[in-house]
Short mmCIF file of C-alpha atoms in Angstrom, two decimals:
data_model
loop_
_atom_site.label_atom_id
_atom_site.label_comp_id
_atom_site.label_asym_id
_atom_site.label_seq_id
_atom_site.Cartn_x
_atom_site.Cartn_y
_atom_site.Cartn_z
CA MET A 1 0.57 15.48 -12.85
CA ILE A 2 0.55 15.57 -9.07
CA LEU A 3 2.01 12.74 -7.03
CA HIS A 4 0.66 12.42 -3.51
CA GLY A 5 3.37 10.67 -1.55
CA TYR A 6 5.69 10.59 1.42
CA TRP A 7 9.45 10.59 1.22
CA ARG A 8 9.92 7.25 2.97
CA SER A 9 6.99 5.39 1.37
CA GLY A 10 8.37 2.53 -0.66
CA ALA A 11 5.26 2.55 -2.86
CA ALA A 12 5.58 6.28 -3.66
CA TYR A 13 9.30 5.75 -4.35
CA ARG A 14 8.37 3.22 -7.09
CA VAL A 15 6.16 5.78 -8.80
CA ARG A 16 8.82 8.50 -8.60
CA ILE A 17 11.28 6.15 -10.31
CA ALA A 18 8.85 5.27 -13.11
CA LEU A 19 7.90 8.91 -13.71
CA GLY A 20 11.60 9.71 -13.94
CA LEU A 21 12.34 6.84 -16.33
CA LYS A 22 9.47 8.00 -18.55
CA GLY A 23 10.78 11.56 -18.43
CA LEU A 24 7.51 12.93 -17.03
CA ALA A 25 7.38 16.10 -14.94
CA TYR A 26 5.22 16.15 -11.81
CA ASP A 27 4.56 18.08 -8.64
CA GLN A 28 4.58 16.51 -5.21
CA VAL A 29 2.07 16.80 -2.40
CA ASN A 30 3.40 14.96 0.59
CA HIS A 31 1.55 13.53 3.58
CA ASP A 32 3.43 12.69 6.76
CA LEU A 33 2.41 9.10 7.45
CA ARG A 34 3.96 9.29 10.93
CA THR A 35 1.39 11.83 12.06
CA GLY A 36 -1.54 10.29 10.19
CA ALA A 37 -1.83 13.29 7.85
CA GLN A 38 -2.99 10.99 5.06
CA ALA A 39 -6.26 10.36 6.96
CA ALA A 40 -7.43 13.95 6.40
CA ALA A 41 -10.80 14.13 4.68
CA GLY A 42 -9.50 15.90 1.60
CA TYR A 43 -7.07 13.10 0.86
CA THR A 44 -9.53 10.30 1.67
CA ALA A 45 -11.67 11.61 -1.18
CA LEU A 46 -8.76 10.79 -3.51
CA ASN A 47 -7.67 7.52 -1.90
CA THR A 48 -10.23 5.36 -0.10
CA GLN A 49 -7.41 3.46 1.64
CA HIS A 50 -5.80 6.72 2.80
CA LEU A 51 -2.49 5.31 1.70
CA VAL A 52 0.11 6.82 -0.58
CA PRO A 53 0.75 7.07 -3.48
CA THR A 54 -2.05 8.67 -5.48
CA LEU A 55 -1.30 10.09 -8.91
CA VAL A 56 -3.61 12.79 -10.21
CA ALA A 57 -3.37 13.36 -13.97
CA ASP A 58 -5.89 15.89 -15.27
CA ASP A 59 -9.22 14.50 -14.04
CA THR A 60 -7.86 11.00 -13.50
CA VAL A 61 -7.18 9.83 -9.94
CA LEU A 62 -5.01 6.74 -9.79
CA THR A 63 -4.14 4.69 -6.71
CA GLN A 64 -2.00 1.64 -5.93
CA SER A 65 1.55 1.77 -7.23
CA SER A 66 1.27 -1.38 -9.35
CA ALA A 67 -1.84 -0.01 -11.11
CA ILE A 68 -0.19 3.40 -11.56
CA LEU A 69 2.91 1.86 -13.13
CA GLU A 70 0.85 -0.25 -15.54
CA TRP A 71 -1.12 2.90 -16.47
CA LEU A 72 2.10 4.84 -17.09
CA GLU A 73 3.33 1.99 -19.28
CA GLU A 74 0.10 1.98 -21.31
CA THR A 75 -0.23 5.76 -21.67
CA HIS A 76 3.48 6.65 -22.00
CA PRO A 77 5.02 3.57 -23.61
CA ALA A 78 8.51 4.99 -24.22
CA PRO A 79 10.87 3.89 -22.87
CA PRO A 80 9.19 0.54 -22.18
CA LEU A 81 9.32 -0.80 -18.63
CA LEU A 82 7.89 -4.18 -19.61
CA PRO A 83 9.33 -6.51 -22.26
CA ALA A 84 7.37 -7.10 -25.46
CA ASP A 85 6.96 -10.87 -25.09
CA ALA A 86 4.04 -12.11 -22.97
CA THR A 87 6.08 -14.69 -21.07
CA ALA A 88 8.81 -12.17 -20.32
CA ARG A 89 6.19 -9.69 -19.13
CA ALA A 90 4.79 -12.36 -16.80
CA ILE A 91 8.22 -12.96 -15.30
CA VAL A 92 8.77 -9.25 -14.68
CA ARG A 93 5.29 -9.01 -13.14
CA ALA A 94 6.02 -12.02 -10.93
CA MET A 95 9.14 -10.25 -9.67
CA VAL A 96 6.99 -7.17 -9.05
CA ALA A 97 4.45 -9.21 -7.09
CA ILE A 98 7.08 -11.00 -4.97
CA ILE A 99 7.97 -7.54 -3.65
CA GLY A 100 4.68 -5.69 -4.08
CA ALA A 101 2.38 -8.38 -2.70
CA ASP A 102 4.45 -10.77 -0.60
CA THR A 103 7.15 -8.55 0.91
CA HIS A 104 6.43 -4.85 1.27
CA PRO A 105 2.80 -5.06 2.52
CA LEU A 106 3.99 -7.19 5.44
CA HIS A 107 6.21 -4.47 6.83
CA ASN A 108 4.80 -1.10 5.81
CA LEU A 109 4.20 1.46 8.52
CA ARG A 110 0.55 0.62 9.19
CA VAL A 111 1.39 -3.06 9.69
CA LEU A 112 4.36 -2.40 11.95
CA LYS A 113 2.16 -0.13 14.05
CA ALA A 114 -0.48 -2.88 14.25
CA LEU A 115 2.08 -5.46 15.37
CA ALA A 116 2.83 -3.24 18.35
CA SER A 117 -0.74 -2.12 19.10
CA ASP A 118 -2.65 -5.36 18.41
CA LEU A 119 -0.06 -8.02 19.26
CA ASN A 120 2.13 -6.22 21.80
CA ALA A 121 5.22 -6.86 19.70
CA ASP A 122 8.27 -5.04 21.06
CA PRO A 123 10.61 -3.08 18.76
CA ILE A 124 13.06 -5.96 18.40
CA ALA A 125 10.28 -8.36 17.40
CA VAL A 126 8.96 -5.79 14.93
CA GLN A 127 12.41 -5.38 13.37
CA ARG A 128 12.79 -9.17 13.08
CA TRP A 129 9.34 -9.46 11.50
CA ALA A 130 10.22 -6.96 8.78
CA ALA A 131 13.63 -8.51 8.14
CA ARG A 132 12.13 -12.00 7.95
CA TRP A 133 9.76 -11.16 5.13
CA ILE A 134 12.27 -9.05 3.22
CA GLY A 135 14.70 -11.96 3.47
CA ASP A 136 12.06 -14.40 2.21
CA GLY A 137 11.26 -12.14 -0.73
CA PHE A 138 14.90 -11.61 -1.64
CA ALA A 139 15.60 -15.35 -1.36
CA ALA A 140 12.86 -15.94 -3.95
CA LEU A 141 14.09 -13.15 -6.22
CA GLU A 142 17.79 -14.01 -6.17
CA PRO A 143 17.51 -17.14 -8.39
CA LEU A 144 15.11 -15.35 -10.75
CA ILE A 145 17.51 -12.43 -11.19
CA ALA A 146 20.37 -14.91 -11.65
CA GLN A 147 18.33 -16.67 -14.36
CA TYR A 148 16.77 -13.73 -16.16
CA GLY A 149 18.79 -10.65 -15.26
CA ASN A 150 21.56 -9.24 -17.36
CA GLY A 151 22.71 -6.25 -15.38
CA PHE A 152 19.19 -5.20 -14.38
CA ALA A 153 16.74 -7.48 -12.59
CA TYR A 154 15.31 -8.64 -15.91
CA ALA A 155 17.54 -8.47 -19.00
CA ASP A 156 19.63 -5.39 -19.76
CA THR A 157 17.30 -2.41 -19.39
CA PRO A 158 15.28 -1.16 -16.42
CA THR A 159 11.82 -2.68 -15.98
CA LEU A 160 9.04 -2.49 -13.44
CA ALA A 161 11.01 -5.10 -11.49
CA ASP A 162 13.78 -2.55 -10.85
CA CYS A 163 11.19 0.08 -9.89
CA PHE A 164 10.08 -2.27 -7.12
CA LEU A 165 13.51 -3.69 -6.24
CA VAL A 166 15.32 -0.45 -5.45
CA PRO A 167 12.78 0.80 -2.86
CA GLN A 168 12.76 -2.65 -1.29
CA LEU A 169 16.55 -2.50 -0.96
CA TYR A 170 16.15 0.85 0.79
CA SER A 171 13.76 -0.83 3.26
CA ALA A 172 16.14 -3.75 3.71
CA GLU A 173 18.88 -1.35 4.74
CA ARG A 174 16.58 0.40 7.19
CA PHE A 175 15.80 -2.95 8.81
CA SER A 176 19.49 -3.99 8.82
CA LEU A 177 18.99 -7.07 6.67
CA ASP A 178 22.20 -8.95 5.84
CA LEU A 179 22.35 -8.77 2.02
CA THR A 180 25.28 -11.11 1.48
CA PRO A 181 23.04 -14.06 0.46
CA TYR A 182 21.68 -12.04 -2.50
CA PRO A 183 24.66 -10.96 -4.62
CA ARG A 184 22.84 -10.88 -7.97
CA LEU A 185 19.95 -8.92 -6.52
CA VAL A 186 22.30 -6.41 -4.88
CA ALA A 187 24.27 -5.99 -8.11
CA ALA A 188 21.07 -5.35 -10.07
CA GLY A 189 19.96 -2.83 -7.47
CA GLU A 190 23.29 -1.01 -7.57
CA LYS A 191 23.19 -0.79 -11.34
CA ALA A 192 19.70 0.68 -11.26
CA ARG A 193 20.49 3.11 -8.44
CA ALA A 194 23.26 4.61 -10.52
CA LEU A 195 20.77 5.85 -13.13
CA PRO A 196 19.60 9.46 -12.73
CA ALA A 197 15.89 8.56 -12.56
CA PHE A 198 16.52 6.21 -9.66
CA ALA A 199 18.90 8.58 -7.89
CA ALA A 200 16.48 11.53 -8.12
CA ALA A 201 13.70 9.38 -6.65
CA HIS A 202 15.66 8.47 -3.52
CA PRO A 203 13.82 9.33 -0.28
CA SER A 204 16.62 11.57 0.97
CA ARG A 205 16.22 13.81 -2.07
CA GLN A 206 12.50 14.49 -1.61
CA PRO A 207 11.27 17.89 -0.40
CA ASP A 208 9.65 16.46 2.74
CA ALA A 209 12.68 14.38 3.80
CA ASP A 210 13.93 14.71 7.34
CA GLN A 211 17.13 16.69 7.56
CA ALA A 212 20.09 14.40 8.28
CA MET B 1 -1.98 -26.38 -18.92
CA ILE B 2 -1.26 -27.57 -15.41
CA LEU B 3 -2.25 -25.50 -12.40
CA HIS B 4 -0.29 -26.18 -9.24
CA GLY B 5 -2.56 -25.15 -6.41
CA TYR B 6 -4.29 -25.99 -3.19
CA TRP B 7 -8.04 -26.05 -2.69
CA ARG B 8 -8.10 -23.39 0.02
CA SER B 9 -5.46 -21.07 -1.47
CA GLY B 10 -7.10 -17.77 -2.31
CA ALA B 11 -4.43 -17.07 -4.93
CA ALA B 12 -4.99 -20.41 -6.72
CA TYR B 13 -8.75 -19.81 -6.54
CA ARG B 14 -8.27 -16.55 -8.54
CA VAL B 15 -6.47 -18.44 -11.30
CA ARG B 16 -9.11 -21.17 -11.42
CA ILE B 17 -11.77 -18.49 -11.90
CA ALA B 18 -9.87 -16.78 -14.71
CA LEU B 19 -9.13 -20.05 -16.50
CA GLY B 20 -12.83 -20.85 -16.30
CA LEU B 21 -13.92 -17.43 -17.58
CA LYS B 22 -11.51 -17.81 -20.50
CA GLY B 23 -12.88 -21.29 -21.21
CA LEU B 24 -9.45 -22.91 -20.86
CA ALA B 25 -9.04 -26.55 -19.85
CA TYR B 26 -6.37 -27.45 -17.31
CA ASP B 27 -5.20 -30.22 -15.02
CA GLN B 28 -4.57 -29.69 -11.34
CA VAL B 29 -1.58 -30.74 -9.23
CA ASN B 30 -2.32 -29.87 -5.64
CA HIS B 31 0.07 -29.33 -2.74
CA ASP B 32 -1.18 -29.52 0.83
CA LEU B 33 0.05 -26.26 2.35
CA ARG B 34 -0.87 -27.49 5.83
CA THR B 35 1.80 -30.18 5.70
CA GLY B 36 4.38 -28.08 3.86
CA ALA B 37 4.17 -30.27 0.75
CA GLN B 38 4.89 -27.20 -1.42
CA ALA B 39 8.45 -27.07 -0.02
CA ALA B 40 9.42 -30.33 -1.80
CA ALA B 41 12.42 -29.90 -4.08
CA GLY B 42 10.54 -30.71 -7.27
CA TYR B 43 8.09 -27.89 -6.70
CA THR B 44 10.72 -25.40 -5.56
CA ALA B 45 12.27 -25.76 -9.01
CA LEU B 46 9.02 -24.38 -10.44
CA ASN B 47 8.32 -21.75 -7.78
CA THR B 48 11.22 -20.15 -5.92
CA GLN B 49 8.83 -18.92 -3.22
CA HIS B 50 7.35 -22.41 -2.78
CA LEU B 51 3.94 -20.83 -2.83
CA VAL B 52 0.92 -21.68 -4.96
CA PRO B 53 -0.23 -21.10 -7.64
CA THR B 54 2.13 -21.95 -10.47
CA LEU B 55 0.73 -22.33 -13.98
CA VAL B 56 2.71 -24.47 -16.41
CA ALA B 57 1.78 -23.92 -20.06
CA ASP B 58 3.96 -25.89 -22.48
CA ASP B 59 7.50 -24.83 -21.52
CA THR B 60 6.34 -21.68 -19.73
CA VAL B 61 6.35 -21.62 -15.93
CA LEU B 62 4.31 -18.77 -14.48
CA THR B 63 4.07 -17.73 -10.85
CA GLN B 64 2.19 -15.09 -8.83
CA SER B 65 -1.54 -14.94 -9.46
CA SER B 66 -1.56 -11.30 -10.60
CA ALA B 67 1.14 -12.02 -13.21
CA ILE B 68 -0.64 -15.19 -14.32
CA LEU B 69 -3.94 -13.35 -14.79
CA GLU B 70 -2.28 -10.57 -16.82
CA TRP B 71 -0.60 -13.25 -18.96
CA LEU B 72 -3.93 -15.01 -19.52
CA GLU B 73 -5.45 -11.68 -20.54
CA GLU B 74 -2.63 -11.01 -23.02
CA THR B 75 -2.48 -14.49 -24.52
CA HIS B 76 -6.20 -15.36 -24.43
CA PRO B 77 -7.93 -11.99 -24.75
CA ALA B 78 -11.51 -13.24 -25.11
CA PRO B 79 -13.57 -12.65 -23.10
CA PRO B 80 -11.70 -9.61 -21.79
CA LEU B 81 -11.15 -9.37 -18.04
CA LEU B 82 -9.83 -5.81 -18.23
CA PRO B 83 -11.66 -2.83 -19.77
CA ALA B 84 -10.29 -1.29 -22.96
CA ASP B 85 -9.72 2.22 -21.58
CA ALA B 86 -6.44 2.86 -19.75
CA THR B 87 -8.03 4.73 -16.84
CA ALA B 88 -10.65 2.02 -16.38
CA ARG B 89 -7.91 -0.62 -16.48
CA ALA B 90 -6.06 1.28 -13.75
CA ILE B 91 -9.14 1.32 -11.54
CA VAL B 92 -9.67 -2.43 -11.95
CA ARG B 93 -5.99 -3.02 -11.20
CA ALA B 94 -6.23 -0.81 -8.11
CA MET B 95 -9.12 -2.95 -6.89
CA VAL B 96 -6.97 -6.01 -7.58
CA ALA B 97 -4.07 -4.56 -5.60
CA ILE B 98 -6.22 -3.56 -2.62
CA ILE B 99 -6.96 -7.26 -2.24
CA GLY B 100 -3.85 -8.82 -3.77
CA ALA B 101 -1.27 -6.59 -2.10
CA ASP B 102 -2.86 -4.99 0.95
CA THR B 103 -5.31 -7.60 2.19
CA HIS B 104 -4.63 -11.23 1.33
CA PRO B 105 -0.84 -11.28 1.91
CA LEU B 106 -1.44 -10.15 5.49
CA HIS B 107 -3.44 -13.22 6.40
CA ASN B 108 -2.33 -16.09 4.21
CA LEU B 109 -1.32 -19.32 5.89
CA ARG B 110 2.41 -18.62 6.13
CA VAL B 111 1.77 -15.26 7.83
CA LEU B 112 -0.77 -16.63 10.28
CA LYS B 113 1.71 -19.36 11.20
CA ALA B 114 4.41 -16.72 11.72
CA LEU B 115 2.17 -14.64 13.98
CA ALA B 116 1.91 -17.66 16.27
CA SER B 117 5.51 -18.84 16.02
CA ASP B 118 7.35 -15.49 15.97
CA LEU B 119 5.04 -13.27 18.00
CA ASN B 120 3.27 -15.80 20.26
CA ALA B 121 -0.13 -14.66 19.02
CA ASP B 122 -2.93 -16.87 20.31
CA PRO B 123 -5.69 -18.16 18.00
CA ILE B 124 -8.07 -15.35 18.94
CA ALA B 125 -5.46 -12.68 18.20
CA VAL B 126 -4.67 -14.39 14.88
CA GLN B 127 -8.35 -14.41 13.92
CA ARG B 128 -8.67 -10.72 14.83
CA TRP B 129 -5.55 -9.89 12.81
CA ALA B 130 -6.98 -11.52 9.68
CA ALA B 131 -10.40 -9.92 10.15
CA ARG B 132 -8.86 -6.49 10.72
CA TRP B 133 -7.05 -6.42 7.39
CA ILE B 134 -9.92 -7.95 5.43
CA GLY B 135 -12.19 -5.30 6.95
CA ASP B 136 -9.76 -2.53 6.01
CA GLY B 137 -9.54 -3.80 2.44
CA PHE B 138 -13.31 -4.15 2.09
CA ALA B 139 -13.84 -0.67 3.56
CA ALA B 140 -11.59 0.72 0.81
CA LEU B 141 -13.29 -1.33 -1.91
CA GLU B 142 -16.90 -0.60 -0.95
CA PRO B 143 -16.94 3.04 -2.18
CA LEU B 144 -15.03 2.08 -5.34
CA ILE B 145 -17.55 -0.63 -6.17
CA ALA B 146 -20.39 1.79 -5.38
CA GLN B 147 -18.83 4.33 -7.76
CA TYR B 148 -17.70 2.08 -10.61
CA GLY B 149 -19.58 -1.19 -10.28
CA ASN B 150 -22.74 -2.00 -12.19
CA GLY B 151 -23.58 -5.48 -10.99
CA PHE B 152 -19.98 -6.67 -11.00
CA ALA B 153 -17.18 -4.94 -9.08
CA TYR B 154 -16.35 -2.82 -12.11
CA ALA B 155 -19.10 -2.15 -14.67
CA ASP B 156 -21.37 -4.92 -15.91
CA THR B 157 -19.09 -7.81 -16.86
CA PRO B 158 -16.60 -9.83 -14.78
CA THR B 159 -13.08 -8.42 -14.54
CA LEU B 160 -9.89 -9.26 -12.72
CA ALA B 161 -11.42 -7.38 -9.77
CA ASP B 162 -14.10 -10.07 -9.41
CA CYS B 163 -11.45 -12.81 -9.76
CA PHE B 164 -9.81 -11.33 -6.65
CA LEU B 165 -12.98 -10.33 -4.79
CA VAL B 166 -14.70 -13.70 -4.68
CA PRO B 167 -11.78 -15.60 -3.08
CA GLN B 168 -11.38 -12.75 -0.59
CA LEU B 169 -15.04 -13.10 0.36
CA TYR B 170 -14.43 -16.80 0.95
CA SER B 171 -11.60 -15.85 3.34
CA ALA B 172 -13.78 -13.26 5.03
CA GLU B 173 -16.36 -15.92 5.79
CA ARG B 174 -13.71 -18.26 7.18
CA PHE B 175 -12.55 -15.50 9.53
CA SER B 176 -16.14 -14.61 10.50
CA LEU B 177 -15.97 -11.02 9.30
CA ASP B 178 -19.22 -9.06 9.62
CA LEU B 179 -20.05 -8.15 6.02
CA THR B 180 -22.97 -5.81 6.71
CA PRO B 181 -20.87 -2.63 6.22
CA TYR B 182 -20.11 -3.65 2.62
CA PRO B 183 -23.45 -4.18 0.83
CA ARG B 184 -22.27 -3.20 -2.66
CA LEU B 185 -19.22 -5.42 -2.38
CA VAL B 186 -21.29 -8.36 -1.17
CA ALA B 187 -23.83 -7.87 -3.96
CA ALA B 188 -21.05 -7.83 -6.57
CA GLY B 189 -19.55 -10.97 -5.06
CA GLU B 190 -22.90 -12.77 -5.09
CA LYS B 191 -23.49 -11.88 -8.73
CA ALA B 192 -20.07 -13.22 -9.69
CA ARG B 193 -20.42 -16.38 -7.61
CA ALA B 194 -23.56 -17.29 -9.51
CA LEU B 195 -21.59 -17.64 -12.76
CA PRO B 196 -20.49 -21.18 -13.66
CA ALA B 197 -16.77 -20.26 -13.89
CA PHE B 198 -16.82 -18.88 -10.36
CA ALA B 199 -18.91 -21.74 -8.97
CA ALA B 200 -16.64 -24.40 -10.49
CA ALA B 201 -13.58 -22.72 -8.98
CA HIS B 202 -14.92 -22.81 -5.41
CA PRO B 203 -12.58 -24.53 -2.95
CA SER B 204 -15.17 -27.11 -1.93
CA ARG B 205 -15.39 -28.36 -5.51
CA GLN B 206 -11.66 -29.04 -5.94
CA PRO B 207 -10.32 -32.61 -6.03
CA ASP B 208 -8.13 -32.12 -2.93
CA ALA B 209 -10.86 -30.50 -0.80
CA ASP B 210 -11.47 -31.89 2.67
CA GLN B 211 -14.64 -33.91 2.86
CA ALA B 212 -17.37 -32.01 4.69
#
């Protein structure tokens, strides 16, 4: 499999984690989102949004991290990243959507660029915008993790919720969000980050990462 | 089942469509998002984001439209709203995410309010912001629907993709988006809208709708 990504993309980071948890080998092709490399014609043929990630598996071209993770779960079910019970699955997927729909899309690179170009937002306003929505998402997740988590975000093994949570924590740190109101969420994130699959997926460990 | 919603919420509209396609009866409890009614303590206990929709089924409280629709598919599989094949499912879910993650969250009511309050965006800039992201999402969907659709957005029966597309078309009309660049998408939306489950779910037909 080939993962088209970018070291700092939160959505690509999710897929790297899930591939690692499933024990699947893959090659990386990275596109520098800062220079617009993902808009090249060759990549647009794979991804009509010219966003990352795209996962290419044999002749199958898969886009959108949430769809890719569900596909991995269906085609490579061990170890499971969703619980067996339908209600439990719905709670994990709600956690996923709080981050994947209502938090991350509001502050990814294309949106932050548009805030500056379309609305003349200055860098401080852009930083506050990102932190606001991450804070809102974490405030919604904290009571859910307190209710349902048991070490990890949901119960006592990693799920799709952790695949989304850890990259969102990385973004929160980049935007200097105060994490003290979210102790259960932070604890779940720390537990997940300690696992090899999560550690290997960290942006700083990717081949296209900026040198420190 | 009880659906907590709001007539103009695109996310609640998706759930109404799916419940209708599955032939499931439900009662509605509606919360006027314009007045902040969804922030009342009783509702926050059901939905930590104080967003709609929430679906309450017996003792099960489900949030986030994408999670609710996956739960409906798992617990009430007929008629299916996802294809049987894993790759096909991933394509439908990618269509869902283009709308559910990368389009609608950028222009829902709470975000449009924040553009005005946090970034001093005037009403024209807010309208352009919404139209920009809906246009981007539709531009990504159009070639996918051209490739995979056969009447409906994916193949020849309604799927989760149509449950997301039709409410997004309703939003596009509200924000006066020019739809001429997306003929396949519009044709798929029109075909879906003609079905009774889609028609009954339309905002104007809900009990809390403003009178025309």
